[in-house]
Amino acid sequence: MVEQKEESQTPSHHSHPSNKTELFFALFCGVFLSIGFLIEQLVVLPTWVSLSSYIISYFFGGYFISIEASKKIIQGGFDIDFLMIAAAAGAAYIDKWPEGALLLFLFSLGHALEHYAMDKAKKSIEALGELSPKTALLKKEGSLKEVAIKDLRINDIIVVKPNTKIAADGVIINGSSSVNQAPITGESMPVDKTFMEYGTNSPSFDEIDKKHIVFTGTINGDSSLDVLVLKLSKDSTVSRLIKMVSDVETQKSPTQRLTKKFEKWYVPLVILVVVLLCFAYLIIDESFNSSLYRAITVLVAASPCALAISTPSAVLSGIARAAQKGVLIKGGKALERLGEITTIAFDKTGTLTEGKPKLTHVIPLNDFNEKDFVQLVLEVESLSNHPLAKAIAKDIKSQYHIEVTNKASEVNAVQGKGIQATYHREKVFIGNRSLMESAAIEVDQVLISKMEQLLKNGHTVMIVAYKNKVAGLISVMDTPRKTAASTLKSLKEIGIKRMIMLTGDHQNVGDAIAKQIGLTEARGNLLPEDKVDAIKSLLVRDGKIAMVGDGVNDAPAMALSTVSIAMGAAGSDVALETADVALMSDKIENLPFVIGLSRASKRVIKQNIWISLGVVVLLVPATILGLTNIGLAVVFHEGSTLVVVLNALRLLRFK
């Protein structure tokens, strides 16, 4: 984890010894400016005394700015730092030392505060790096030894003591506990974790049920766990999160790209105008110094500092706020695009639904009593390994509080039809109509219409026959998540107009779930490639679309969408790689927060651009016409930069 930390602290577009040094230099600049000013105004001393104070002020104020400007010039570009140095040098040339020093003081203070703000946003992201403990308890030949995280190897076994941080991504092979996953997934409630039966071969991380898996940096509850390490520290979910968030800054948002382009031609233009203004005395009746003074004031007024910082500060704050809530947004592009979405497509299984079939109806028929009927179904289904049979047996046990008495035997699966078994020496069939036909069991019209009604509502229906006649019906269904309906309602409230479900299930199932949770549309019977076509057609219709899925089987469709959102991304490499936005937890209710946050970020970016451009548009003509002096221009100019940064930092408190 240590190497990771260093790697993630890549300095931003300004490399400094430290923010503190920069801030102190700015403050010293202000102190010597004040001393010079007070000596000049209140005490009768030779001019060189106040002048030397201003010169020292110049040194402290211009130190970091000069370094940055010279770096840029070597690379062949002029930027805002260069404009500021030029303005300060010009002010000194015409003996306006106090104004020059004031300019450098406010500009260097603004710079230091801007870096402080950027750092604050970054630090809340890098706090992720602090999640990982530095050492782990390695279990070897019966004894425990404390080792550094980076020395852990795959298939090592570590012991996690109660109420301590988990030191590696892995699978629990002994013990069960409730684990606080909030640092990674943002889930507020601890999650119950249990051990997995572990054979000789090492399981693959992505295929293990999440209830057996633990992540680096999450906090163990009240009991001890043995964890089999499945990922090295550099590949752990936390390390990847940090690396991704540090890479995030390189993915510029559309607005950021636009402002960069604008600055590219704007700065040389300003320099040209300023040079021309220096020769204004040739045309109008004024001294060279007056022309130069005006030119320098225009130089200050026209510098687009606030514009340069307006988008990056908002993007970083937005991304940092999302990271605190267990949501990874990959860069300004994803953040801005998400704010423009009005159509969302959802994968069904595991996204809108629990992804686990539940027993929905038990209908005994032909004078069968319910208790005998469910006992019969339980005995037979508990012998089968089919996922549906397992789900039925589990739900009957919990709903009816009965246990298996092992009265059934000789169970056989009939491919594509169902199962048959023996119960109390009589044959039992559970399955579809063709199974009944092949066993010559009569299915009457009343039964068929009952089945059709259930099928229409999205249930999967099975007929149960015993002693050569129909004993009843049972049905199962993948049920919607408890929070799905309320989440979709919140999405509607924040302006999402269309919500479409894409599923491989039967259209009836899709329609039934859509009706229950309030979707605008459901498209059923889709193979993965059909989902891609569905996204294509939605893009044609709505222009922009977000796709929400678990990122594994939906990867092709997600790659096509404007913004792809993966759920339950913690531990899923594919989802982390392919999605633009990753909800680390499996909670769909984080969606409205993310979309709300990206809209707020978009608003802040717009406000910032208006503020920064507005100040330039008002100040430049005023200075050309000689309506403002350099001091006033400096105050307005630097004031707008601070307003923009503070406005962006509001996003860190977004609810």
XYZ file of C-alpha atoms in Angstrom:
655
model
C 0.000 0.000 0.000
C 2.968 2.282 0.664
C 4.080 2.382 -2.955
C 0.468 3.041 -3.913
C 0.343 6.054 -1.642
C 3.353 7.660 -3.234
C 2.050 6.980 -6.669
C -1.331 8.498 -5.887
C 0.141 11.729 -4.683
C 1.119 12.842 -8.101
C 1.245 16.589 -7.824
C -1.383 18.523 -9.675
C -0.538 20.865 -12.523
C 1.616 22.853 -10.066
C 4.511 21.212 -8.306
C 5.518 22.883 -5.085
C 7.780 22.237 -2.139
C 4.588 22.419 -0.107
C 1.409 24.398 0.124
C 2.454 25.779 3.490
C 5.645 27.313 2.072
C 3.637 28.909 -0.699
C 1.144 30.352 1.752
C 3.908 31.721 4.005
C 5.632 33.337 1.032
C 2.338 35.015 0.081
C 1.870 36.262 3.650
C 5.478 37.582 3.862
C 4.819 39.403 0.597
C 1.799 41.040 2.269
C 3.741 41.902 5.433
C 6.580 43.680 3.570
C 4.028 45.426 1.313
C 2.288 46.778 4.443
C 5.609 47.830 6.061
C 6.672 49.685 2.905
C 3.272 51.364 2.617
C 3.235 52.459 6.292
C 6.810 53.832 6.135
C 5.909 55.757 2.959
C 2.733 57.277 4.452
C 3.568 57.872 8.122
C 7.333 58.236 8.589
C 9.821 60.663 7.055
C 12.620 58.365 5.908
C 14.699 58.201 2.728
C 12.824 56.688 -0.244
C 15.158 53.680 -0.434
C 13.817 52.362 2.925
C 10.259 51.883 1.714
C 11.538 50.804 -1.713
C 13.664 48.004 -0.247
C 10.608 46.786 1.678
C 8.648 46.661 -1.611
C 11.494 44.821 -3.334
C 11.509 42.144 -0.601
C 7.728 41.951 -0.999
C 8.234 41.442 -4.750
C 10.667 38.585 -4.067
C 8.249 36.662 -1.826
C 5.225 37.340 -4.017
C 6.900 36.526 -7.316
C 9.018 33.532 -6.307
C 6.657 30.632 -7.093
C 4.878 32.437 -9.914
C 8.216 33.052 -11.717
C 9.177 29.385 -11.403
C 5.897 28.294 -12.974
C 5.969 30.924 -15.693
C 9.541 30.010 -16.705
C 8.627 26.294 -16.883
C 5.767 27.133 -19.247
C 7.883 29.430 -21.412
C 10.525 26.700 -21.801
C 7.718 24.429 -23.082
C 6.777 27.220 -25.484
C 3.554 28.465 -23.911
C 2.545 31.682 -22.189
C 0.024 31.419 -19.409
C -1.554 33.505 -16.683
C 1.540 33.390 -14.438
C 3.544 35.017 -17.221
C 0.955 37.798 -17.573
C 1.148 38.509 -13.831
C 4.964 38.669 -13.755
C 4.903 40.994 -16.790
C 2.353 43.258 -15.063
C 4.398 43.413 -11.834
C 7.627 44.144 -13.751
C 5.859 46.899 -15.698
C 4.519 48.447 -12.489
C 8.047 48.517 -11.052
C 9.354 50.113 -14.262
C 6.963 53.072 -13.948
C 7.655 53.393 -10.213
C 4.305 51.999 -9.095
C 5.972 49.598 -6.617
C 3.050 49.469 -4.123
C 0.572 48.468 -6.871
C 2.942 45.838 -8.244
C 3.506 44.402 -4.774
C -0.264 44.393 -4.105
C -0.804 42.521 -7.377
C 1.798 39.887 -6.461
C 0.460 39.601 -2.923
C -3.141 38.963 -3.983
C -2.159 36.741 -6.887
C 0.200 34.563 -4.822
C -2.367 34.414 -2.001
C -5.025 33.395 -4.536
C -2.685 30.740 -5.920
C -1.897 29.363 -2.471
C -5.595 29.217 -1.567
C -6.455 27.623 -4.897
C -3.886 24.896 -4.254
C -5.198 24.528 -0.738
C -8.725 24.041 -2.114
C -7.530 21.553 -4.716
C -5.576 19.730 -2.040
C -8.582 19.586 0.244
C -10.543 17.867 -2.509
C -7.607 15.553 -3.248
C -6.993 14.741 0.385
C -10.534 13.537 0.867
C -9.832 11.161 -2.025
C -6.401 10.151 -0.757
C -7.937 9.442 2.629
C -8.917 6.214 0.883
C -5.232 5.312 0.964
C -5.217 5.628 4.737
C -7.885 2.935 4.895
C -5.468 0.090 4.531
C -3.740 -1.098 7.652
C 0.052 -1.213 7.328
C 0.508 -4.764 8.696
C -1.357 -8.082 8.793
C -1.341 -11.148 11.064
C -0.089 -14.021 8.945
C -1.042 -17.553 10.029
C 1.741 -20.007 9.277
C 2.147 -23.525 10.673
C -0.148 -22.764 13.588
C 1.596 -19.574 14.734
C 0.780 -15.905 14.037
C 3.348 -13.445 12.725
C 2.935 -9.741 11.996
C 4.041 -8.908 8.442
C 3.917 -5.789 6.243
C 0.968 -5.717 3.851
C 3.229 -5.597 0.806
C 4.821 -8.915 1.846
C 1.524 -10.829 1.715
C 1.259 -13.356 -1.094
C -1.781 -14.878 -2.796
C -3.187 -17.887 -0.852
C -1.635 -16.703 2.433
C -4.025 -16.993 5.367
C -4.388 -13.949 7.612
C -6.236 -13.643 10.908
C -8.429 -10.561 11.392
C -9.018 -9.755 15.058
C -12.404 -8.309 16.166
C -12.899 -4.554 15.493
C -9.735 -4.194 13.398
C -9.233 -3.270 9.764
C -9.083 -6.046 7.202
C -5.668 -6.116 5.540
C -6.328 -7.774 2.173
C -8.994 -8.598 -0.407
C -9.891 -12.239 0.100
C -12.407 -14.911 1.056
C -13.358 -15.886 4.615
C -12.492 -19.531 5.244
C -13.224 -19.580 8.964
C -15.522 -17.567 11.240
C -18.413 -15.216 10.529
C -18.875 -11.594 11.467
C -20.604 -8.394 10.428
C -18.228 -6.139 8.489
C -18.454 -2.372 8.129
C -17.876 -1.798 4.399
C -18.678 1.935 4.454
C -15.108 3.018 3.583
C -15.284 1.153 0.266
C -18.951 0.890 -0.648
C -20.531 3.740 1.304
C -23.080 1.297 2.820
C -24.180 2.664 6.168
C -25.125 -0.694 7.729
C -22.566 -3.436 8.465
C -22.898 -6.462 6.190
C -23.049 -10.032 7.518
C -20.220 -12.193 6.189
C -19.816 -15.951 6.584
C -17.085 -18.459 5.755
C -16.950 -20.508 2.597
C -16.150 -24.219 2.411
C -12.639 -24.218 0.991
C -11.213 -27.104 -1.002
C -7.661 -27.470 -2.257
C -8.018 -25.355 -5.378
C -8.019 -21.568 -4.932
C -11.355 -19.949 -5.901
C -11.549 -17.049 -8.374
C -12.356 -13.743 -6.661
C -15.012 -12.614 -9.166
C -17.009 -15.850 -8.918
C -17.394 -16.062 -5.131
C -20.642 -14.971 -3.514
C -20.154 -11.473 -2.058
C -21.193 -12.682 1.395
C -17.911 -14.621 1.735
C -15.677 -11.840 0.433
C -13.904 -9.085 2.360
C -12.099 -5.968 1.091
C -8.970 -4.201 2.270
C -9.731 -1.296 4.580
C -13.172 -2.503 5.712
C -13.652 -2.960 9.454
C -14.344 -6.326 11.075
C -17.120 -6.657 13.679
C -17.087 -8.619 16.929
C -15.603 -11.969 15.932
C -12.297 -13.214 14.615
C -11.967 -14.232 10.947
C -9.487 -16.316 8.933
C -9.123 -14.838 5.449
C -7.502 -16.460 2.428
C -5.685 -13.693 0.519
C -6.811 -13.539 -3.130
C -5.275 -10.219 -4.227
C -1.920 -8.561 -3.670
C -2.043 -5.168 -1.991
C -1.326 -3.336 -5.242
C -4.332 -5.018 -6.915
C -6.741 -4.617 -4.016
C -10.022 -2.799 -4.556
C -8.790 0.140 -2.472
C -5.523 0.521 -4.401
C -7.395 0.473 -7.672
C -9.862 3.030 -6.364
C -7.055 5.396 -5.416
C -5.224 4.887 -8.672
C -8.401 5.500 -10.639
C -9.244 8.624 -8.705
C -5.723 9.977 -9.254
C -6.043 9.223 -12.969
C -9.429 10.884 -12.957
C -7.863 14.329 -13.108
C -6.313 13.613 -16.475
C -9.744 12.927 -17.984
C -10.769 16.503 -18.664
C -14.407 17.483 -18.894
C -15.791 18.993 -22.128
C -15.991 22.426 -20.481
C -12.397 22.136 -19.283
C -11.221 21.319 -22.801
C -13.131 24.309 -24.108
C -11.620 26.738 -21.577
C -8.127 25.354 -22.318
C -8.656 26.032 -26.048
C -9.956 29.494 -25.222
C -6.901 30.297 -23.067
C -4.574 29.135 -25.844
C -5.565 31.948 -28.181
C -6.723 34.392 -25.534
C -3.381 34.865 -23.674
C -1.325 35.781 -26.805
C -4.147 38.135 -27.833
C -3.958 39.904 -24.454
C -0.178 40.259 -24.809
C -0.663 41.794 -28.290
C -3.284 44.298 -27.063
C -1.071 45.265 -24.104
C 1.948 45.859 -26.365
C -0.200 48.063 -28.632
C -1.560 50.014 -25.633
C 2.030 50.831 -24.577
C 2.241 53.009 -27.703
C -1.077 54.799 -27.144
C 0.896 58.005 -26.262
C 1.794 58.302 -29.972
C -1.884 58.803 -30.841
C -3.410 60.463 -27.774
C -2.005 63.297 -25.749
C -0.406 61.601 -22.734
C 3.036 60.584 -21.427
C 4.642 57.215 -22.157
C 4.330 56.343 -18.451
C 0.544 56.926 -18.503
C 0.190 54.660 -21.541
C 2.347 52.025 -19.890
C 0.321 52.275 -16.662
C -2.910 51.754 -18.581
C -1.415 48.820 -20.507
C -0.327 47.139 -17.256
C -3.759 47.674 -15.681
C -5.363 46.062 -18.752
C -2.898 43.182 -18.421
C -4.110 42.567 -14.855
C -7.780 42.962 -15.713
C -7.643 40.660 -18.728
C -5.914 37.695 -17.052
C -8.326 34.753 -17.046
C -7.256 33.284 -13.660
C -10.768 32.651 -12.417
C -11.631 31.014 -15.730
C -8.632 28.693 -15.548
C -9.572 27.405 -12.100
C -13.385 27.483 -12.495
C -13.903 23.999 -13.981
C -11.104 21.913 -12.391
C -12.015 23.064 -8.882
C -15.678 22.104 -9.383
C -14.847 18.764 -11.018
C -12.439 17.756 -8.266
C -14.829 18.755 -5.495
C -17.653 16.804 -7.140
C -15.535 13.682 -7.585
C -14.219 13.922 -4.019
C -17.751 14.229 -2.612
C -18.863 11.172 -4.583
C -15.854 9.172 -3.344
C -16.831 9.907 0.255
C -20.199 8.243 -0.444
C -18.688 5.131 -2.052
C -19.191 6.251 -5.648
C -16.323 6.413 -8.118
C -16.781 8.910 -10.955
C -14.087 8.630 -13.595
C -13.220 12.175 -14.525
C -14.911 15.434 -15.428
C -16.290 13.996 -18.649
C -18.416 11.415 -16.839
C -19.390 13.956 -14.172
C -20.638 16.513 -16.702
C -22.337 14.008 -18.999
C -24.242 12.392 -16.171
C -25.749 15.787 -15.378
C -27.281 15.963 -18.875
C -29.028 12.578 -18.823
C -32.822 12.293 -18.975
C -33.061 8.620 -20.042
C -31.741 5.650 -18.060
C -31.671 2.018 -19.154
C -31.459 -0.632 -16.430
C -30.382 -4.216 -16.568
C -33.010 -6.218 -14.639
C -31.396 -9.044 -12.718
C -29.494 -7.882 -9.685
C -29.991 -4.215 -10.580
C -33.725 -3.595 -10.220
C -34.433 -7.036 -8.757
C -32.822 -9.099 -6.022
C -31.431 -11.506 -8.608
C -32.728 -14.441 -6.531
C -35.993 -16.249 -7.349
C -38.565 -16.183 -4.525
C -41.561 -18.458 -3.966
C -44.622 -16.309 -4.775
C -47.674 -18.638 -4.921
C -48.630 -21.971 -3.381
C -52.024 -23.144 -4.707
C -53.205 -26.615 -3.549
C -55.977 -28.063 -5.776
C -58.354 -31.074 -5.833
C -58.978 -31.201 -2.069
C -55.277 -31.301 -1.208
C -54.685 -29.517 2.092
C -52.010 -26.839 2.105
C -49.814 -28.368 4.837
C -49.549 -31.772 3.116
C -49.042 -30.049 -0.244
C -46.068 -27.905 0.886
C -44.515 -30.874 2.727
C -44.686 -32.900 -0.494
C -43.114 -30.094 -2.559
C -40.384 -29.530 0.057
C -39.422 -33.224 0.228
C -39.041 -33.501 -3.548
C -37.442 -30.095 -4.279
C -34.886 -30.448 -1.468
C -33.398 -33.453 -3.312
C -32.701 -31.374 -6.457
C -29.657 -29.180 -7.118
C -31.461 -26.877 -9.532
C -31.319 -23.180 -8.431
C -35.124 -22.878 -8.662
C -35.609 -26.038 -6.574
C -33.165 -24.724 -3.968
C -35.016 -21.391 -3.819
C -38.399 -23.131 -3.435
C -37.152 -25.446 -0.666
C -35.533 -22.550 1.214
C -38.659 -20.356 1.039
C -41.041 -23.179 2.073
C -38.861 -23.870 5.138
C -38.835 -20.224 6.199
C -42.492 -19.420 5.370
C -44.105 -22.587 6.746
C -41.546 -23.423 9.484
C -41.298 -27.076 8.470
C -38.296 -29.370 7.962
C -37.393 -32.169 5.533
C -38.304 -35.667 6.804
C -36.512 -37.525 3.953
C -39.663 -39.341 2.780
C -38.907 -38.707 -0.909
C -36.411 -40.639 -3.006
C -35.341 -41.515 -6.543
C -35.347 -37.965 -7.852
C -34.739 -37.523 -11.607
C -34.409 -34.307 -13.592
C -36.298 -34.336 -16.910
C -34.396 -31.910 -19.169
C -36.398 -28.783 -19.973
C -39.539 -30.131 -18.291
C -39.051 -30.508 -14.522
C -38.396 -33.327 -12.051
C -39.970 -36.609 -10.987
C -39.505 -38.469 -7.705
C -41.071 -41.042 -5.402
C -42.883 -39.941 -2.229
C -44.591 -42.463 0.098
C -44.058 -45.042 -2.664
C -46.109 -42.949 -5.130
C -44.826 -40.985 -8.129
C -44.543 -37.172 -7.942
C -44.063 -34.843 -10.938
C -43.189 -31.123 -10.629
C -42.773 -29.153 -13.842
C -44.420 -27.722 -16.943
C -47.375 -28.903 -19.048
C -45.279 -31.070 -21.356
C -44.018 -33.025 -18.314
C -47.666 -33.706 -17.353
C -48.514 -34.760 -20.923
C -45.630 -37.227 -21.055
C -46.782 -38.694 -17.708
C -50.394 -38.866 -19.039
C -51.770 -36.591 -16.311
C -54.851 -34.606 -17.289
C -54.588 -30.801 -17.118
C -58.010 -29.138 -17.242
C -59.017 -25.753 -18.643
C -59.477 -24.138 -15.190
C -55.886 -24.987 -14.334
C -54.614 -23.650 -17.674
C -56.350 -20.282 -17.201
C -54.960 -20.027 -13.634
C -51.473 -20.647 -15.020
C -51.888 -18.114 -17.806
C -52.956 -15.462 -15.320
C -49.796 -16.035 -13.267
C -47.578 -16.139 -16.374
C -49.031 -12.823 -17.531
C -47.925 -11.285 -14.228
C -44.360 -12.466 -14.722
C -44.331 -15.590 -12.550
C -42.663 -18.865 -13.495
C -45.317 -21.537 -12.826
C -44.922 -25.271 -12.074
C -47.613 -27.928 -11.857
C -47.358 -30.474 -9.030
C -48.896 -33.932 -9.646
C -49.190 -36.819 -7.156
C -50.905 -40.206 -7.444
C -51.591 -39.511 -11.153
C -53.572 -36.328 -10.621
C -52.812 -32.607 -10.268
C -52.164 -31.662 -6.635
C -51.609 -27.948 -7.152
C -49.486 -25.103 -8.567
C -46.418 -23.308 -7.285
C -44.843 -20.184 -8.779
C -41.587 -18.311 -8.341
C -40.400 -14.899 -9.455
C -37.311 -12.708 -9.249
C -38.706 -10.025 -6.948
C -37.939 -6.292 -7.213
C -35.513 -4.770 -4.717
C -37.282 -3.178 -1.781
C -35.749 0.199 -2.648
C -36.333 0.049 -6.427
C -39.730 1.784 -6.509
C -38.698 4.639 -4.200
C -35.423 5.130 -6.111
C -37.234 5.395 -9.451
C -39.661 7.862 -7.881
C -36.754 10.054 -6.699
C -35.211 9.851 -10.177
C -38.480 11.047 -11.701
C -38.563 13.931 -9.225
C -35.099 15.127 -10.263
C -36.100 15.142 -13.914
C -35.322 11.701 -15.370
C -38.065 11.338 -17.990
C -37.604 7.790 -19.279
C -36.569 4.656 -17.388
C -36.300 1.488 -19.432
C -35.580 -2.053 -18.319
C -33.600 -4.378 -20.590
C -33.869 -8.053 -19.669
C -33.197 -11.503 -21.032
C -36.355 -12.704 -19.263
C -39.756 -13.148 -20.849
C -41.558 -9.919 -21.811
C -44.325 -10.782 -19.283
C -41.783 -10.831 -16.454
C -40.401 -7.499 -17.608
C -43.833 -5.894 -17.867
C -44.899 -7.190 -14.453
C -41.814 -5.787 -12.719
C -42.043 -2.522 -14.663
C -45.616 -2.097 -13.410
C -44.664 -2.867 -9.797
C -41.799 -0.392 -9.546
C -42.872 2.365 -11.945
C -40.680 2.021 -15.041
C -41.738 3.757 -18.244
C -40.918 0.764 -20.452
C -39.622 -2.818 -20.373
C -37.961 -4.749 -23.191
C -37.802 -8.511 -22.719
C -36.241 -11.587 -24.395
C -32.963 -9.754 -25.044
C -29.628 -11.503 -25.546
C -26.482 -9.439 -24.757
C -26.201 -8.415 -28.437
C -29.891 -7.385 -28.452
C -29.147 -5.103 -25.499
C -26.516 -3.394 -27.654
C -29.124 -2.832 -30.402
C -31.600 -1.545 -27.811
C -29.044 1.021 -26.592
C -28.349 2.059 -30.208
C -32.052 2.697 -30.850
C -32.448 4.596 -27.556
C -29.443 6.783 -28.439
C -31.088 7.639 -31.762
C -34.337 8.510 -29.983
C -33.080 10.345 -26.888
C -29.575 11.515 -27.819
C -27.996 10.648 -24.482
C -28.511 7.636 -22.286
C -27.112 6.188 -19.071
C -26.977 2.416 -18.652
C -27.036 0.842 -15.195
C -25.909 -2.762 -14.798
C -23.544 -4.966 -12.850
C -20.917 -4.449 -15.516
C -20.214 -8.072 -16.313
C -22.695 -9.407 -18.868
C -23.797 -5.855 -19.712
C -20.312 -4.635 -20.634
C -20.941 -4.287 -24.424
C -24.199 -2.354 -23.942
C -22.624 -0.230 -21.206
C -19.655 0.633 -23.406
C -22.041 2.053 -26.017
C -24.064 4.244 -23.656
C -23.256 7.926 -23.009
C -22.532 7.161 -19.357
C -22.257 3.649 -17.941
C -22.969 3.022 -14.267
C -21.911 -0.227 -12.600
C -23.524 -1.409 -9.377
C -21.824 -3.401 -6.647
C -18.487 -2.673 -8.276
C -16.414 -3.451 -5.178
C -14.482 -6.567 -6.053
C -15.584 -6.702 -9.683
C -12.610 -5.873 -11.891
C -14.663 -5.782 -15.076
C -17.129 -3.280 -13.653
C -14.365 -1.012 -12.351
C -12.601 -1.053 -15.712
C -15.559 -0.579 -18.027
C -17.893 1.764 -16.158
C -17.718 5.576 -16.161
C -19.389 5.624 -12.774
C -19.060 2.790 -10.255
C -21.377 2.444 -7.250
C -19.141 0.465 -4.927
C -22.087 -0.872 -2.940
C -24.949 -2.888 -4.326
C -27.385 -0.113 -3.445
C -29.467 1.283 -6.273
C -30.645 4.087 -3.963
C -27.296 5.865 -4.462
C -28.320 6.700 -8.035
C -30.373 9.850 -7.318
C -27.490 11.177 -5.181
C -24.953 10.707 -8.000
C -27.171 12.269 -10.640
C -28.084 15.128 -8.282
C -24.392 15.696 -7.538
C -23.417 15.775 -11.213
C -26.192 18.279 -11.908
C -25.042 20.455 -9.027
C -21.460 20.239 -10.373
C -22.651 21.289 -13.818
C -24.483 24.258 -12.291
C -21.400 25.302 -10.313
C -19.211 25.051 -13.439
C -21.657 27.293 -15.343
C -21.830 29.821 -12.487
C -18.040 29.887 -12.250
C -17.603 30.522 -15.952
C -20.148 33.351 -15.897
C -18.488 34.947 -12.857
C -14.979 34.717 -14.326
C -15.902 35.909 -17.824
C -18.219 38.598 -16.415
C -15.404 40.188 -14.420
C -13.067 40.209 -17.461
C -15.767 41.646 -19.739
C -16.495 44.514 -17.302
C -12.922 45.234 -16.200
C -11.135 45.297 -19.573
C -13.165 48.123 -21.206
C -13.140 50.058 -17.914
C -9.334 49.900 -17.724
C -8.816 50.721 -21.415
C -10.940 53.848 -20.893
C -8.882 54.663 -17.807
C -11.861 54.356 -15.406
C -10.039 52.100 -12.904
C -6.568 52.144 -11.408
C -4.343 49.090 -11.047
C -5.206 48.587 -7.349
C -8.929 48.294 -8.088
C -8.315 46.003 -11.064
C -6.204 43.723 -8.841
C -8.879 43.533 -6.124
C -11.670 42.693 -8.584
C -9.559 40.247 -10.503
C -8.309 38.265 -7.505
C -11.683 38.560 -5.766
C -13.367 36.727 -8.639
C -10.787 33.902 -8.407
C -11.514 33.401 -4.714
C -15.290 33.487 -5.251
C -14.962 30.790 -7.929
C -12.864 28.497 -5.705
C -15.182 28.893 -2.702
C -18.216 28.258 -4.912
C -16.642 24.973 -6.087
C -15.844 23.859 -2.537
C -19.564 23.967 -1.702
C -19.868 20.679 -3.615
C -17.940 18.900 -0.847
C -21.000 19.417 1.334
C -23.568 18.228 -1.238
C -26.345 16.130 0.339
